[in-house]
mmCIF file of C-alpha atoms and ligand atoms in Angstrom:
data_model
loop_
_atom_site.group_PDB
_atom_site.id
_atom_site.type_symbol
_atom_site.label_atom_id
_atom_site.label_comp_id
_atom_site.label_asym_id
_atom_site.label_seq_id
_atom_site.Cartn_x
_atom_site.Cartn_y
_atom_site.Cartn_z
ATOM 1 C CA MET A 166 0.000 0.000 0.000
ATOM 2 C CA VAL A 167 1.489 3.321 -1.030
ATOM 3 C CA PRO A 168 1.384 5.655 2.000
ATOM 4 C CA GLY A 169 -0.922 8.624 1.508
ATOM 5 C CA ARG A 170 -2.750 6.917 -1.381
ATOM 6 C CA GLU A 171 -6.480 6.237 -1.388
ATOM 7 C CA ILE A 172 -8.381 4.419 -4.142
ATOM 8 C CA VAL A 173 -12.156 4.808 -4.269
ATOM 9 C CA ALA A 174 -14.557 3.112 -6.690
ATOM 10 C CA LEU A 175 -17.777 4.956 -7.510
ATOM 11 C CA PRO A 176 -20.840 3.374 -9.143
ATOM 12 C CA ASP A 177 -20.775 5.620 -12.215
ATOM 13 C CA ARG A 178 -19.463 8.866 -13.734
ATOM 14 C CA ALA A 179 -22.111 10.982 -12.013
ATOM 15 C CA ALA A 180 -21.146 9.597 -8.599
ATOM 16 C CA LEU A 181 -17.479 10.102 -9.472
ATOM 17 C CA ALA A 182 -18.101 13.773 -10.317
ATOM 18 C CA GLU A 183 -20.121 14.243 -7.116
ATOM 19 C CA GLN A 184 -17.413 12.694 -4.936
ATOM 20 C CA ALA A 185 -14.757 14.769 -6.718
ATOM 21 C CA ALA A 186 -16.783 17.960 -6.171
ATOM 22 C CA GLU A 187 -17.177 17.201 -2.468
ATOM 23 C CA ARG A 188 -13.443 16.606 -2.110
ATOM 24 C CA PHE A 189 -12.655 19.728 -4.168
ATOM 25 C CA VAL A 190 -14.793 21.845 -1.811
ATOM 26 C CA SER A 191 -13.307 20.231 1.294
ATOM 27 C CA ILE A 192 -9.730 20.875 0.111
ATOM 28 C CA ALA A 193 -10.618 24.443 -0.872
ATOM 29 C CA ARG A 194 -12.189 25.172 2.522
ATOM 30 C CA ASN A 195 -9.222 23.700 4.397
ATOM 31 C CA ALA A 196 -6.791 25.781 2.320
ATOM 32 C CA MET A 197 -8.853 28.915 2.924
ATOM 33 C CA ALA A 198 -8.914 28.259 6.658
ATOM 34 C CA VAL A 199 -5.140 27.949 6.772
ATOM 35 C CA ARG A 200 -3.935 30.519 4.235
ATOM 36 C CA GLU A 201 -6.968 32.483 3.014
ATOM 37 C CA MET A 202 -6.130 31.231 -0.464
ATOM 38 C CA PHE A 203 -6.808 28.112 -2.551
ATOM 39 C CA THR A 204 -4.630 27.148 -5.507
ATOM 40 C CA VAL A 205 -5.772 24.459 -7.924
ATOM 41 C CA ALA A 206 -4.402 23.165 -11.243
ATOM 42 C CA LEU A 207 -7.192 21.860 -13.457
ATOM 43 C CA SER A 208 -6.890 18.826 -15.681
ATOM 44 C CA GLY A 209 -7.907 18.677 -19.310
ATOM 45 C CA GLY A 210 -9.481 15.894 -21.316
ATOM 46 C CA SER A 211 -13.144 14.927 -21.062
ATOM 47 C CA THR A 212 -13.516 13.196 -17.690
ATOM 48 C CA PRO A 213 -13.304 16.323 -15.508
ATOM 49 C CA ARG A 214 -15.992 18.144 -17.509
ATOM 50 C CA ASP A 215 -18.770 16.710 -15.328
ATOM 51 C CA LEU A 216 -16.883 17.803 -12.208
ATOM 52 C CA TYR A 217 -16.447 21.341 -13.540
ATOM 53 C CA ALA A 218 -20.136 21.560 -14.464
ATOM 54 C CA LEU A 219 -21.068 20.376 -10.961
ATOM 55 C CA LEU A 220 -18.747 22.907 -9.307
ATOM 56 C CA ALA A 221 -20.521 25.641 -11.265
ATOM 57 C CA THR A 222 -23.900 24.711 -9.717
ATOM 58 C CA PRO A 223 -25.067 26.661 -6.625
ATOM 59 C CA LYS A 224 -24.789 23.531 -4.450
ATOM 60 C CA PHE A 225 -20.999 23.609 -4.786
ATOM 61 C CA SER A 226 -20.126 27.033 -6.204
ATOM 62 C CA THR A 227 -21.516 28.842 -3.156
ATOM 63 C CA GLN A 228 -19.228 26.805 -0.879
ATOM 64 C CA ILE A 229 -16.060 28.127 -2.497
ATOM 65 C CA GLN A 230 -14.642 31.628 -2.021
ATOM 66 C CA TRP A 231 -13.707 32.218 -5.651
ATOM 67 C CA THR A 232 -12.224 35.643 -4.843
ATOM 68 C CA TYR A 233 -9.433 33.861 -2.979
ATOM 69 C CA THR A 234 -9.164 30.978 -5.414
ATOM 70 C CA HIS A 235 -6.456 30.826 -8.092
ATOM 71 C CA VAL A 236 -7.020 28.496 -11.034
ATOM 72 C CA PHE A 237 -4.076 27.140 -12.983
ATOM 73 C CA PHE A 238 -3.768 24.330 -15.524
ATOM 74 C CA GLY A 239 -1.781 21.108 -15.291
ATOM 75 C CA ASP A 240 -1.218 21.077 -19.018
ATOM 76 C CA GLU A 241 -2.448 22.527 -22.296
ATOM 77 C CA ARG A 242 -2.466 21.710 -25.935
ATOM 78 C CA ALA A 243 -0.560 24.188 -28.130
ATOM 79 C CA VAL A 244 -3.735 25.681 -29.592
ATOM 80 C CA PRO A 245 -5.562 29.014 -29.105
ATOM 81 C CA PRO A 246 -7.979 29.288 -26.157
ATOM 82 C CA HIS A 247 -11.074 29.046 -28.355
ATOM 83 C CA HIS A 248 -9.828 25.898 -30.176
ATOM 84 C CA PRO A 249 -11.960 22.742 -29.619
ATOM 85 C CA ASP A 250 -8.875 20.929 -28.244
ATOM 86 C CA SER A 251 -8.072 23.654 -25.691
ATOM 87 C CA ASN A 252 -8.201 22.534 -22.061
ATOM 88 C CA TYR A 253 -8.815 26.150 -21.100
ATOM 89 C CA ARG A 254 -11.812 26.302 -23.434
ATOM 90 C CA MET A 255 -13.358 23.198 -21.881
ATOM 91 C CA ALA A 256 -12.829 24.473 -18.318
ATOM 92 C CA ASN A 257 -14.024 27.956 -19.221
ATOM 93 C CA GLU A 258 -17.231 26.690 -20.827
ATOM 94 C CA ALA A 259 -18.026 24.254 -18.002
ATOM 95 C CA LEU A 260 -16.862 26.265 -14.980
ATOM 96 C CA ILE A 261 -14.827 29.458 -15.227
ATOM 97 C CA SER A 262 -17.382 31.465 -17.210
ATOM 98 C CA LYS A 263 -20.070 30.488 -14.675
ATOM 99 C CA ILE A 264 -18.419 31.424 -11.365
ATOM 100 C CA PRO A 265 -17.582 34.822 -9.774
ATOM 101 C CA ILE A 266 -13.817 34.359 -10.034
ATOM 102 C CA PRO A 267 -11.759 37.477 -10.798
ATOM 103 C CA GLN A 268 -10.207 37.255 -14.254
ATOM 104 C CA GLU A 269 -6.749 37.863 -12.786
ATOM 105 C CA ASN A 270 -7.169 34.701 -10.686
ATOM 106 C CA VAL A 271 -7.302 32.488 -13.788
ATOM 107 C CA HIS A 272 -3.810 31.644 -15.001
ATOM 108 C CA ARG A 273 -4.085 29.887 -18.324
ATOM 109 C CA ILE A 274 -1.216 28.476 -20.356
ATOM 110 C CA LEU A 275 -0.868 30.550 -23.552
ATOM 111 C CA GLY A 276 -1.525 27.774 -26.032
ATOM 112 C CA GLU A 277 -1.559 30.270 -28.882
ATOM 113 C CA SER A 278 2.093 31.183 -28.292
ATOM 114 C CA LYS A 279 5.130 29.286 -29.510
ATOM 115 C CA PRO A 280 5.192 26.226 -27.227
ATOM 116 C CA ASP A 281 8.602 26.951 -25.710
ATOM 117 C CA ASP A 282 7.585 30.562 -25.046
ATOM 118 C CA ALA A 283 4.323 29.389 -23.455
ATOM 119 C CA ALA A 284 6.250 27.051 -21.148
ATOM 120 C CA ARG A 285 8.801 29.718 -20.196
ATOM 121 C CA VAL A 286 6.095 32.330 -19.525
ATOM 122 C CA TYR A 287 4.030 29.866 -17.469
ATOM 123 C CA GLU A 288 7.004 28.884 -15.367
ATOM 124 C CA GLN A 289 7.673 32.589 -14.696
ATOM 125 C CA ILE A 290 4.041 33.026 -13.614
ATOM 126 C CA LEU A 291 4.508 30.153 -11.160
ATOM 127 C CA ARG A 292 7.799 31.598 -9.879
ATOM 128 C CA GLU A 293 6.189 34.947 -9.200
ATOM 129 C CA PHE A 294 2.945 33.611 -7.766
ATOM 130 C CA PHE A 295 4.527 31.035 -5.447
ATOM 131 C CA ALA A 296 7.577 33.179 -4.568
ATOM 132 C CA PRO A 297 6.515 33.616 -0.904
ATOM 133 C CA THR A 298 6.693 29.874 -0.249
ATOM 134 C CA LEU A 299 9.450 28.807 -2.662
ATOM 135 C CA SER A 300 12.196 29.251 -0.091
ATOM 136 C CA ARG A 301 10.665 26.532 2.037
ATOM 137 C CA VAL A 302 9.707 23.899 -0.530
ATOM 138 C CA GLY A 303 11.708 24.836 -3.626
ATOM 139 C CA VAL A 304 8.877 24.155 -6.075
ATOM 140 C CA PRO A 305 5.293 25.476 -6.310
ATOM 141 C CA ARG A 306 3.050 23.664 -3.875
ATOM 142 C CA PHE A 307 -0.534 23.600 -5.162
ATOM 143 C CA ASP A 308 -3.321 22.883 -2.690
ATOM 144 C CA LEU A 309 -4.877 20.619 -5.322
ATOM 145 C CA ILE A 310 -3.869 19.222 -8.691
ATOM 146 C CA LEU A 311 -6.515 17.388 -10.735
ATOM 147 C CA LEU A 312 -5.245 14.678 -13.060
ATOM 148 C CA GLY A 313 -6.649 12.214 -15.554
ATOM 149 C CA LEU A 314 -5.217 8.987 -16.898
ATOM 150 C CA GLY A 315 -4.801 8.173 -20.547
ATOM 151 C CA ALA A 316 -5.373 4.649 -21.844
ATOM 152 C CA ASP A 317 -1.591 4.534 -22.382
ATOM 153 C CA GLY A 318 -0.868 5.465 -18.767
ATOM 154 C CA HIS A 319 -0.034 9.117 -19.401
ATOM 155 C CA THR A 320 -1.137 11.877 -17.059
ATOM 156 C CA ALA A 321 -1.145 15.627 -17.607
ATOM 157 C CA SER A 322 0.978 15.731 -20.751
ATOM 158 C CA LEU A 323 3.608 13.345 -19.436
ATOM 159 C CA PHE A 324 3.550 10.723 -22.189
ATOM 160 C CA PRO A 325 5.329 7.367 -22.315
ATOM 161 C CA HIS A 326 8.932 7.195 -23.545
ATOM 162 C CA THR A 327 9.389 10.969 -23.729
ATOM 163 C CA PRO A 328 12.103 13.236 -22.285
ATOM 164 C CA ALA A 329 9.350 14.978 -20.301
ATOM 165 C CA LEU A 330 9.423 12.084 -17.839
ATOM 166 C CA ARG A 331 13.013 12.759 -16.836
ATOM 167 C CA GLU A 332 12.708 16.539 -16.474
ATOM 168 C CA THR A 333 13.536 17.509 -12.911
ATOM 169 C CA ALA A 334 14.919 21.064 -13.263
ATOM 170 C CA ARG A 335 12.162 22.828 -15.150
ATOM 171 C CA TRP A 336 8.641 23.150 -13.759
ATOM 172 C CA VAL A 337 6.946 23.552 -17.135
ATOM 173 C CA ILE A 338 8.048 22.098 -20.466
ATOM 174 C CA ALA A 339 6.792 22.051 -24.021
ATOM 175 C CA TYR A 340 7.402 19.286 -26.545
ATOM 176 C CA PHE A 341 5.936 17.600 -29.618
ATOM 177 C CA VAL A 342 3.951 14.519 -28.613
ATOM 178 C CA ASP A 343 4.175 11.926 -31.396
ATOM 179 C CA GLU A 344 1.115 10.115 -30.052
ATOM 180 C CA THR A 345 -1.150 13.144 -30.411
ATOM 181 C CA LYS A 346 0.722 14.777 -33.286
ATOM 182 C CA LYS A 347 0.510 18.008 -31.313
ATOM 183 C CA ASN A 348 2.743 20.161 -29.174
ATOM 184 C CA ARG A 349 1.845 20.070 -25.507
ATOM 185 C CA ILE A 350 2.816 22.208 -22.521
ATOM 186 C CA THR A 351 2.818 20.490 -19.133
ATOM 187 C CA LEU A 352 3.749 20.731 -15.491
ATOM 188 C CA THR A 353 6.599 18.330 -14.768
ATOM 189 C CA ALA A 354 6.519 15.512 -12.216
ATOM 190 C CA PRO A 355 8.422 17.379 -9.456
ATOM 191 C CA VAL A 356 5.792 20.139 -9.411
ATOM 192 C CA ILE A 357 2.882 17.706 -9.465
ATOM 193 C CA ASN A 358 4.476 15.650 -6.678
ATOM 194 C CA ALA A 359 4.863 18.735 -4.485
ATOM 195 C CA ALA A 360 1.095 19.228 -4.351
ATOM 196 C CA GLU A 361 -0.745 19.015 -1.033
ATOM 197 C CA ASN A 362 -3.529 17.011 -2.711
ATOM 198 C CA ILE A 363 -3.680 15.138 -6.007
ATOM 199 C CA LEU A 364 -7.016 13.868 -7.308
ATOM 200 C CA PHE A 365 -7.052 11.417 -10.228
ATOM 201 C CA LEU A 366 -10.400 11.146 -12.012
ATOM 202 C CA VAL A 367 -10.579 8.000 -14.166
ATOM 203 C CA ALA A 368 -13.640 6.577 -15.894
ATOM 204 C CA GLY A 369 -14.399 4.076 -18.622
ATOM 205 C CA ALA A 370 -13.594 0.528 -19.595
ATOM 206 C CA GLU A 371 -10.891 1.779 -21.940
ATOM 207 C CA LYS A 372 -8.798 2.724 -18.899
ATOM 208 C CA VAL A 373 -8.785 -0.757 -17.293
ATOM 209 C CA GLN A 374 -5.379 -1.796 -18.622
ATOM 210 C CA ALA A 375 -3.797 1.494 -17.631
ATOM 211 C CA VAL A 376 -5.359 1.434 -14.148
ATOM 212 C CA ARG A 377 -4.158 -2.110 -13.556
ATOM 213 C CA ALA A 378 -0.638 -1.345 -14.828
ATOM 214 C CA VAL A 379 -0.288 1.912 -12.882
ATOM 215 C CA LEU A 380 -1.815 0.797 -9.580
ATOM 216 C CA ARG A 381 -1.013 -2.895 -9.481
ATOM 217 C CA GLY A 382 1.834 -3.407 -11.968
ATOM 218 C CA ASP A 383 5.595 -3.288 -11.631
ATOM 219 C CA TYR A 384 7.113 0.172 -11.381
ATOM 220 C CA ARG A 385 7.683 1.048 -15.041
ATOM 221 C CA PRO A 386 7.153 4.841 -15.243
ATOM 222 C CA ASP A 387 8.631 5.122 -18.711
ATOM 223 C CA ASP A 388 5.809 2.881 -19.935
ATOM 224 C CA PHE A 389 3.184 4.178 -17.504
ATOM 225 C CA PRO A 390 4.054 7.779 -16.575
ATOM 226 C CA ALA A 391 1.231 8.124 -14.046
ATOM 227 C CA GLN A 392 3.421 5.944 -11.793
ATOM 228 C CA LEU A 393 5.725 8.960 -11.447
ATOM 229 C CA ILE A 394 2.998 10.658 -9.418
ATOM 230 C CA GLN A 395 3.930 9.820 -5.859
ATOM 231 C CA PRO A 396 3.627 13.028 -3.829
ATOM 232 C CA THR A 397 6.492 13.737 -1.482
ATOM 233 C CA GLN A 398 4.318 14.950 1.386
ATOM 234 C CA GLY A 399 0.806 15.264 -0.021
ATOM 235 C CA ARG A 400 -2.072 12.863 -0.504
ATOM 236 C CA VAL A 401 -3.116 11.210 -3.746
ATOM 237 C CA VAL A 402 -6.665 9.962 -4.227
ATOM 238 C CA TRP A 403 -7.819 7.904 -7.193
ATOM 239 C CA LEU A 404 -11.531 8.210 -7.964
ATOM 240 C CA LEU A 405 -12.551 5.476 -10.398
ATOM 241 C CA ASP A 406 -15.910 4.658 -11.870
ATOM 242 C CA ARG A 407 -17.038 1.047 -11.757
ATOM 243 C CA GLU A 408 -15.675 0.248 -15.227
ATOM 244 C CA ALA A 409 -12.191 1.608 -14.571
ATOM 245 C CA ALA A 410 -12.161 0.063 -11.084
ATOM 246 C CA SER A 411 -12.871 -3.396 -12.513
ATOM 247 C CA ALA A 412 -9.136 -3.481 -13.159
ATOM 248 C CA LEU A 413 -8.547 -3.897 -9.438
ATOM 249 C CA GLY A 414 -10.953 -6.673 -8.557
ATOM 250 C CA ASN A 415 -12.509 -6.366 -5.122
ATOM 251 C CA LYS A 416 -9.420 -4.865 -3.504
ATOM 252 C CA VAL A 417 -10.774 -1.349 -3.617
ATOM 253 C CA ARG A 418 -13.152 0.553 -1.355
ATOM 254 C CA ASN A 419 -16.507 0.795 -3.061
ATOM 255 C CA GLN A 420 -18.206 4.094 -2.319
ATOM 256 C CA ARG A 421 -21.879 3.277 -2.520
ATOM 257 C CA LYS A 422 -24.158 5.906 -4.032
ATOM 258 C CA GLU A 423 -25.700 7.833 -1.148
ATOM 259 C CA HIS A 424 -29.290 6.598 -1.005
ATOM 260 C CA PRO A 425 -31.733 9.448 -0.344
HETATM 261 C C1 6PG B 772 -5.242 16.335 -21.475
HETATM 262 C C2 6PG B 772 -5.097 15.806 -20.090
HETATM 263 C C3 6PG B 772 -4.801 14.336 -20.157
HETATM 264 C C4 6PG B 772 -6.104 13.641 -19.807
HETATM 265 C C5 6PG B 772 -6.035 12.182 -20.120
HETATM 266 C C6 6PG B 772 -7.396 11.515 -19.877
HETATM 267 O O1 6PG B 772 -4.769 17.441 -21.763
HETATM 268 O O2 6PG B 772 -5.902 15.630 -22.258
HETATM 269 O O3 6PG B 772 -4.221 16.467 -19.345
HETATM 270 O O4 6PG B 772 -3.790 13.900 -19.301
HETATM 271 O O5 6PG B 772 -6.354 13.827 -18.412
HETATM 272 O O6 6PG B 772 -5.692 12.049 -21.483
HETATM 273 O O7 6PG B 772 -8.317 12.159 -20.726
HETATM 274 P P1 6PG B 772 -9.903 11.797 -20.667
HETATM 275 O O8 6PG B 772 -10.390 12.331 -19.367
HETATM 276 O O9 6PG B 772 -10.474 12.525 -21.848
HETATM 277 O O10 6PG B 772 -9.999 10.311 -20.757
#
């Protein structure tokens, strides 16, 4: 059992989004209580969309002090913010445009820029924003980083067999991902692993092989980069829907749907 790691199986995607929203709010409230600020890096892809839409509803949105919340991104595709592939676009449509968060609190990765410039600029934003705490921990320490899992075991834009996996000096890098035939910009593993809380959201039968390899297989991070995510001091929680959790047999806590 990896210390500080929790794996929870939910009946379906809706229950997964609900559980993720509850944990998001809890982490935000704890951060606010301690530092009057909450920093979160959003994930891209499709799975978190339901979570973002839920967070935008009054049930959850009113529990978060958006004025003291700073939204970042774990990774971005090298496309403009209105492009269908943009992670910012997805998060903005589902959440950001629907909550009272000050524009200056949303720190998007400039996908429209040259990828290397976007990475350099984003790293500078992190250096300036997290400057007050850098002396203590050395890298930005997010209160929460949301992550997904690709069917190939990638997370954020840390793809198998790429130099991105071995990057330990830079916090943000850009590179051409053969698999997606696109340039990507991503936080590197040291920054992700410095987070206070990491929440993986994984759903669908197509993720079974990756879930089994990452959570139950031998340590082969070059093949399954999500295995790199082992926070130094923080907690990592995997929220899986029933299909993705089938990879683990009955050795996972099943979170029953709350019956009214
Ligand atoms: C991205 C994400 C990526 C995603 C996984 C899972 O930019 O696409 O950062 O790591 O989380 O590919 O994506 P789905 O949620 O769409 O399955």
